[in-house]
Tab-separated table of N, CA and C in Angstrom:
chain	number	residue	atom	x	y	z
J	1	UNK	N	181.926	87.636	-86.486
J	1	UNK	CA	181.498	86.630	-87.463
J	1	UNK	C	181.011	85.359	-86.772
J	2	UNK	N	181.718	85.156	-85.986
J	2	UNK	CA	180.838	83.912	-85.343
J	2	UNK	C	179.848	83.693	-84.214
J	3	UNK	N	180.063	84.512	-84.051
J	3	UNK	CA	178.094	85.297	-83.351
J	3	UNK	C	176.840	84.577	-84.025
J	4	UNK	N	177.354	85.419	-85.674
J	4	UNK	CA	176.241	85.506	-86.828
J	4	UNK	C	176.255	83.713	-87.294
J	5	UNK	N	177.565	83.000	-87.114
J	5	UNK	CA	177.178	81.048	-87.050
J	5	UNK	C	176.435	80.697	-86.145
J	6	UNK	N	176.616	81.012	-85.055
J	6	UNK	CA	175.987	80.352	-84.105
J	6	UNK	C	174.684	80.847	-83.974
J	7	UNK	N	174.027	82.277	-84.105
J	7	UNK	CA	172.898	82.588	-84.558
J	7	UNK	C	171.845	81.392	-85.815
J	8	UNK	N	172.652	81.240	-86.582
J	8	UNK	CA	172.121	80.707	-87.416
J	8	UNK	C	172.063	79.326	-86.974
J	9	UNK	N	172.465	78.601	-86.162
J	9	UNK	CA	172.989	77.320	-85.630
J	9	UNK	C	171.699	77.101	-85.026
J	10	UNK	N	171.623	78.127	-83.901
J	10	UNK	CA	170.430	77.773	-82.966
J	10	UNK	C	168.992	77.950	-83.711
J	11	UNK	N	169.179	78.539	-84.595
J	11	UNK	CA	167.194	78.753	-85.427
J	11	UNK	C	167.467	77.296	-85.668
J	12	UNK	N	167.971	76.703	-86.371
J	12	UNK	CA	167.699	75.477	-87.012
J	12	UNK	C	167.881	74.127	-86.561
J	13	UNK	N	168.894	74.226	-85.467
J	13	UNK	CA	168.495	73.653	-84.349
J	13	UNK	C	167.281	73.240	-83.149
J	14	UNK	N	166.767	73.738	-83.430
J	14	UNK	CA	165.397	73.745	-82.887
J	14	UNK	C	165.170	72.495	-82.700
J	15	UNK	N	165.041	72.036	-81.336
J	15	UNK	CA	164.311	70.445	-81.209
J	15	UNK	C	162.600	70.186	-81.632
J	16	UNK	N	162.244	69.357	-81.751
J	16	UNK	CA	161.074	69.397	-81.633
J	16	UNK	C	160.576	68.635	-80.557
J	17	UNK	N	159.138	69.413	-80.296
J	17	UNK	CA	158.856	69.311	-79.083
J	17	UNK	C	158.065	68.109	-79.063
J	18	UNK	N	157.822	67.330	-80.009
J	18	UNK	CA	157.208	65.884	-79.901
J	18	UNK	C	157.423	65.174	-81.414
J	19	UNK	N	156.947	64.150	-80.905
J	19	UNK	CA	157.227	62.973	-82.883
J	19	UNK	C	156.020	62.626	-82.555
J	20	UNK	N	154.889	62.186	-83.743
J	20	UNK	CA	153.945	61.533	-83.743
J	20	UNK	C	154.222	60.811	-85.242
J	21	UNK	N	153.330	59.793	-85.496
J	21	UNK	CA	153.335	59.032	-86.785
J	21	UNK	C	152.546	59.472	-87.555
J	22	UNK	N	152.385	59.343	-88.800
J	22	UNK	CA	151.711	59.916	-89.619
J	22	UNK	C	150.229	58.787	-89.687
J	23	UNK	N	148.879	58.895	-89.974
J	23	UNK	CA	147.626	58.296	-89.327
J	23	UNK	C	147.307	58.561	-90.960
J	24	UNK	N	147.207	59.510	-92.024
J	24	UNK	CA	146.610	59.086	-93.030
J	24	UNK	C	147.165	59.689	-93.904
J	25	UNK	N	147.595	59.792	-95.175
J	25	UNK	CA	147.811	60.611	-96.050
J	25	UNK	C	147.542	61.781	-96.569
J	26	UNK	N	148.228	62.913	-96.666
J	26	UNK	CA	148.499	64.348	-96.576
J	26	UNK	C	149.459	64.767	-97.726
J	27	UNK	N	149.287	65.404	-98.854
J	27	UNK	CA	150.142	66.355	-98.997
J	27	UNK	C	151.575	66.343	-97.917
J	28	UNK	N	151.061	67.189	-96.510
J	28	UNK	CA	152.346	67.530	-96.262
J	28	UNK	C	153.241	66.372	-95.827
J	29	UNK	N	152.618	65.175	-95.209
J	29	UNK	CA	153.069	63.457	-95.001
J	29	UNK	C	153.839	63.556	-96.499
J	30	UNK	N	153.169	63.539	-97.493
J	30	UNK	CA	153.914	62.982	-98.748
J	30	UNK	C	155.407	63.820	-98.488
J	31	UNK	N	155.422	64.942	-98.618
J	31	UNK	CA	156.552	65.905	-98.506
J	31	UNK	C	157.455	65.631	-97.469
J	32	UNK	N	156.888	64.967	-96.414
J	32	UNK	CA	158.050	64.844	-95.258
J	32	UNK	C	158.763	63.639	-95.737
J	33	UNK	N	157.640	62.460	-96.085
J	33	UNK	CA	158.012	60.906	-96.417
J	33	UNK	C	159.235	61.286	-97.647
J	34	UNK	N	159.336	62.456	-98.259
J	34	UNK	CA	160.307	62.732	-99.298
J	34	UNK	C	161.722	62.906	-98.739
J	35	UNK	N	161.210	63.508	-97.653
J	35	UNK	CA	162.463	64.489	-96.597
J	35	UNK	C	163.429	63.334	-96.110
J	36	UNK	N	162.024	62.307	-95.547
J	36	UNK	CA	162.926	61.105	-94.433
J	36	UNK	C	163.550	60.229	-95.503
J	37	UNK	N	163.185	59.860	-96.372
J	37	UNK	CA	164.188	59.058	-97.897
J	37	UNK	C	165.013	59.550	-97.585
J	38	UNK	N	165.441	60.731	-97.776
J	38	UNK	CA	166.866	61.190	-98.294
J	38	UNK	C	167.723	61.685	-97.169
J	39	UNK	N	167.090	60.853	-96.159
J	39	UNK	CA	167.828	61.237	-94.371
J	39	UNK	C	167.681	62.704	-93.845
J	40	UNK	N	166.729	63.245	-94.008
J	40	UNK	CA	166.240	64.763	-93.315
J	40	UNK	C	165.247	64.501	-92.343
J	41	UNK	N	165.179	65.417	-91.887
J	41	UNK	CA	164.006	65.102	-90.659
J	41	UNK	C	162.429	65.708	-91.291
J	42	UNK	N	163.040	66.977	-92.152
J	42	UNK	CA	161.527	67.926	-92.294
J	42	UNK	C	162.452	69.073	-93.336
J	43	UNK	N	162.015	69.491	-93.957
J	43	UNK	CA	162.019	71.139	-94.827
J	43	UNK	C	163.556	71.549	-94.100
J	44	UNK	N	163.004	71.925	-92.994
J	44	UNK	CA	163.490	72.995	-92.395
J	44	UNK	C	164.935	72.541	-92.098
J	45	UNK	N	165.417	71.483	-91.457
J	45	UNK	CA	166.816	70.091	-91.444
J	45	UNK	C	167.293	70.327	-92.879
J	46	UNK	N	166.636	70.174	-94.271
J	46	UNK	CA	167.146	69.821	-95.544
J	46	UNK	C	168.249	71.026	-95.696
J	47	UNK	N	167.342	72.700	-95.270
J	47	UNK	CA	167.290	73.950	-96.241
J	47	UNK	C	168.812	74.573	-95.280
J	48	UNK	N	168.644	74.191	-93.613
J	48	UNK	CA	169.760	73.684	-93.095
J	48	UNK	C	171.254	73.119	-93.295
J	49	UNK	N	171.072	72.093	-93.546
J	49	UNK	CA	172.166	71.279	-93.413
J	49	UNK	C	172.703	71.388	-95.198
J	50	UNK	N	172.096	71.938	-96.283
J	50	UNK	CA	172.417	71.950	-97.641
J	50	UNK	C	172.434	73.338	-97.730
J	51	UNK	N	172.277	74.252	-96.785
J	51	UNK	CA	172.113	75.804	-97.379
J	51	UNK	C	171.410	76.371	-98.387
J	52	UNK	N	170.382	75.939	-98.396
J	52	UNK	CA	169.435	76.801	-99.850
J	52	UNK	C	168.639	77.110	-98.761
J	53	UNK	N	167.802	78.285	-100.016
J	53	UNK	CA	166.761	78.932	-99.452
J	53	UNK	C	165.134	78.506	-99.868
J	54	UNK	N	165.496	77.620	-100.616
J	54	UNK	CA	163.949	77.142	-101.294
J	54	UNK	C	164.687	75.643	-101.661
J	55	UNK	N	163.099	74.757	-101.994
J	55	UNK	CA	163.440	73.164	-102.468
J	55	UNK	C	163.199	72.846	-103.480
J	56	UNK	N	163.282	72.695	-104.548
J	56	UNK	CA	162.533	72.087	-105.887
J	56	UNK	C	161.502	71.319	-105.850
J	57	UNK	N	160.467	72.101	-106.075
J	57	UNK	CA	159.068	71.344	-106.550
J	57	UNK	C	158.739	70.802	-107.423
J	58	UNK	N	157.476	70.769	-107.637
J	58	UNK	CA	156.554	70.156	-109.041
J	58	UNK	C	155.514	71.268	-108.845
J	59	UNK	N	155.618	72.405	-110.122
J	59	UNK	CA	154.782	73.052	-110.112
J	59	UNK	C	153.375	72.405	-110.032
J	60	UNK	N	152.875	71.596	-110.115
J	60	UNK	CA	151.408	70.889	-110.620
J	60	UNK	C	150.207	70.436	-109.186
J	61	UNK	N	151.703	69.557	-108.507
J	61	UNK	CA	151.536	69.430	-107.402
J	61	UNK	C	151.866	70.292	-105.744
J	62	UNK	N	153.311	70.483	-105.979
J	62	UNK	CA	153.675	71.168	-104.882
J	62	UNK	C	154.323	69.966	-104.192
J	63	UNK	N	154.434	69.112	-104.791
J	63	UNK	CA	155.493	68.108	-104.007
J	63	UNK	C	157.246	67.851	-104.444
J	64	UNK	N	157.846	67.815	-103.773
J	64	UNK	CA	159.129	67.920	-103.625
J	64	UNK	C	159.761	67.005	-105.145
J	65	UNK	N	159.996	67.584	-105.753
J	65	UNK	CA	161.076	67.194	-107.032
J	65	UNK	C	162.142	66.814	-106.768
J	66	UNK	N	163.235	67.164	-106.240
J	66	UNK	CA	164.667	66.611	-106.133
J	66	UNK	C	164.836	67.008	-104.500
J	67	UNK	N	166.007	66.422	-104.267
J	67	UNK	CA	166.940	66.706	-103.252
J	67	UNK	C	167.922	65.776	-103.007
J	68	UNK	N	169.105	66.578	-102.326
J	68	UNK	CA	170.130	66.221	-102.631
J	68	UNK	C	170.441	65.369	-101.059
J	69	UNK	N	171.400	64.193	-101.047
J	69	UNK	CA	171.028	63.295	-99.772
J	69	UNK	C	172.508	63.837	-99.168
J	70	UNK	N	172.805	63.461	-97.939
J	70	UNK	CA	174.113	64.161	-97.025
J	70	UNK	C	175.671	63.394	-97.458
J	71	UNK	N	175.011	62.876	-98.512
J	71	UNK	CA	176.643	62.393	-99.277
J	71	UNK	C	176.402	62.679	-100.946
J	72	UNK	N	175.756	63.627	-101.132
J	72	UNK	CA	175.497	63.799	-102.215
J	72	UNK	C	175.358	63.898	-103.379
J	73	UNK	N	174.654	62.582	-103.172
J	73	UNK	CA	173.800	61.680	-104.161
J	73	UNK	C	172.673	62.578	-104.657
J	74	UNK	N	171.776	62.822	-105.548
J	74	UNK	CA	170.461	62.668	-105.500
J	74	UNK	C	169.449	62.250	-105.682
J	75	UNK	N	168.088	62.259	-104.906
J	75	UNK	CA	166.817	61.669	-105.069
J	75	UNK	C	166.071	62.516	-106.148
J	76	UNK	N	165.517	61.957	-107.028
J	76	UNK	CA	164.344	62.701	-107.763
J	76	UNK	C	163.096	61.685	-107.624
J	77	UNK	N	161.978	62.570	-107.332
J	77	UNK	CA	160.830	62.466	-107.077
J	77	UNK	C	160.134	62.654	-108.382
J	78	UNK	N	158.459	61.604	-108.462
J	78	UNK	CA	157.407	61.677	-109.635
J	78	UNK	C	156.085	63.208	-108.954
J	79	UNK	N	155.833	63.407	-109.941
J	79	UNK	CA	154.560	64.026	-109.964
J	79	UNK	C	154.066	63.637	-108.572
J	80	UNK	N	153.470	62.445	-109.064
J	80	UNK	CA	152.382	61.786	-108.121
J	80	UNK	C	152.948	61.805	-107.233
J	81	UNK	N	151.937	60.717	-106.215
J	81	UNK	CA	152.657	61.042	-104.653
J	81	UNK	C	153.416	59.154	-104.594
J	82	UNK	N	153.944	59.018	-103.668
J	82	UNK	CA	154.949	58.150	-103.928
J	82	UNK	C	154.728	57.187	-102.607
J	83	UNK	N	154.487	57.650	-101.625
J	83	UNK	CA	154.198	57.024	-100.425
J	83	UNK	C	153.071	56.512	-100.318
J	84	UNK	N	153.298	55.286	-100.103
J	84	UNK	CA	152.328	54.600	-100.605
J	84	UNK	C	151.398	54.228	-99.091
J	85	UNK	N	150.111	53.690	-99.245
J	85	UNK	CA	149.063	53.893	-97.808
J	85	UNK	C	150.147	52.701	-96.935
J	86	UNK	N	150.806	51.827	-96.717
J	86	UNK	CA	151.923	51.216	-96.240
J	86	UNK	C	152.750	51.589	-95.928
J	87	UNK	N	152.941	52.713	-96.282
J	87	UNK	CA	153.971	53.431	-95.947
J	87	UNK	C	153.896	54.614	-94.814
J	88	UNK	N	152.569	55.063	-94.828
J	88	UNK	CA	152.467	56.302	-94.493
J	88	UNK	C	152.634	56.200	-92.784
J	89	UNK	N	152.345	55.524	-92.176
J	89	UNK	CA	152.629	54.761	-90.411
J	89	UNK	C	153.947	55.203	-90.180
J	90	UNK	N	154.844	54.842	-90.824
J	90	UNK	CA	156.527	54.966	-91.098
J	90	UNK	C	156.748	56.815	-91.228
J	91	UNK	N	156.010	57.415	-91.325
J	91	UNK	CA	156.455	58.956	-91.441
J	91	UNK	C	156.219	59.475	-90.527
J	92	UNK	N	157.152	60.631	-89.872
J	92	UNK	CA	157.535	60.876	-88.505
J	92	UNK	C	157.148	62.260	-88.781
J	93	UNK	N	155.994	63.025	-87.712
J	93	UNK	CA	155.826	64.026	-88.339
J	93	UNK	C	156.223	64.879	-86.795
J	94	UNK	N	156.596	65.850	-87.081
J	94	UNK	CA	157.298	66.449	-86.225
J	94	UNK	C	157.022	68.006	-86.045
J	95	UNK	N	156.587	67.942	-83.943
J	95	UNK	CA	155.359	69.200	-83.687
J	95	UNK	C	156.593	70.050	-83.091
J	96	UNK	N	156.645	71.664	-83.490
J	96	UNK	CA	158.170	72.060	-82.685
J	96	UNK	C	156.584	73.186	-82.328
């Protein structure tokens, strides 16, 4: 059994192999800028550290609807996109 933890430990563990800033607004920027609110790094950190297998969307858009923060609280997200062009410098996008 604990083979199969630590298996699972190291996929998601995964460092990444660089940080760059986010330069213009994206879809996937909006989605991360959702991630880093609620203290995640990216998708993959959230689905991690909360154990699900999928995130709640917005069918319309495809941008992140809820999530739950590491003291769990939760964030809910609008339709629209939320990150605003001031903001978008501040999002850490991350190359593994």
């Amino acid at each position: 059994k604990m083979s199969e933890v630590s298996a699972v430990m190291t996929k998601a563990d995964i460092k990444p192999k660089s940080i760059c800033h986010a330069k213009k607004w994206s879809d996937e920027v909006e989605n991360l800028y959702r991630f880093q609110q609620a203290g995640y790094r990216d998708e993959a950190e959230y689905k991690h550290v909360k154990q699900v297998d999928t995130v709640e969307c917005w069918p319309e858009t495809g941008f992140v609807k809820k999530l739950q923060r590491k003291d769990n609280t939760f964030y809910y997200y609008n339709k629209q996109r939320e990150c605003k062009d001031k903001d978008v410098h501040k999002v850490k996008v991350y190359v593994y």
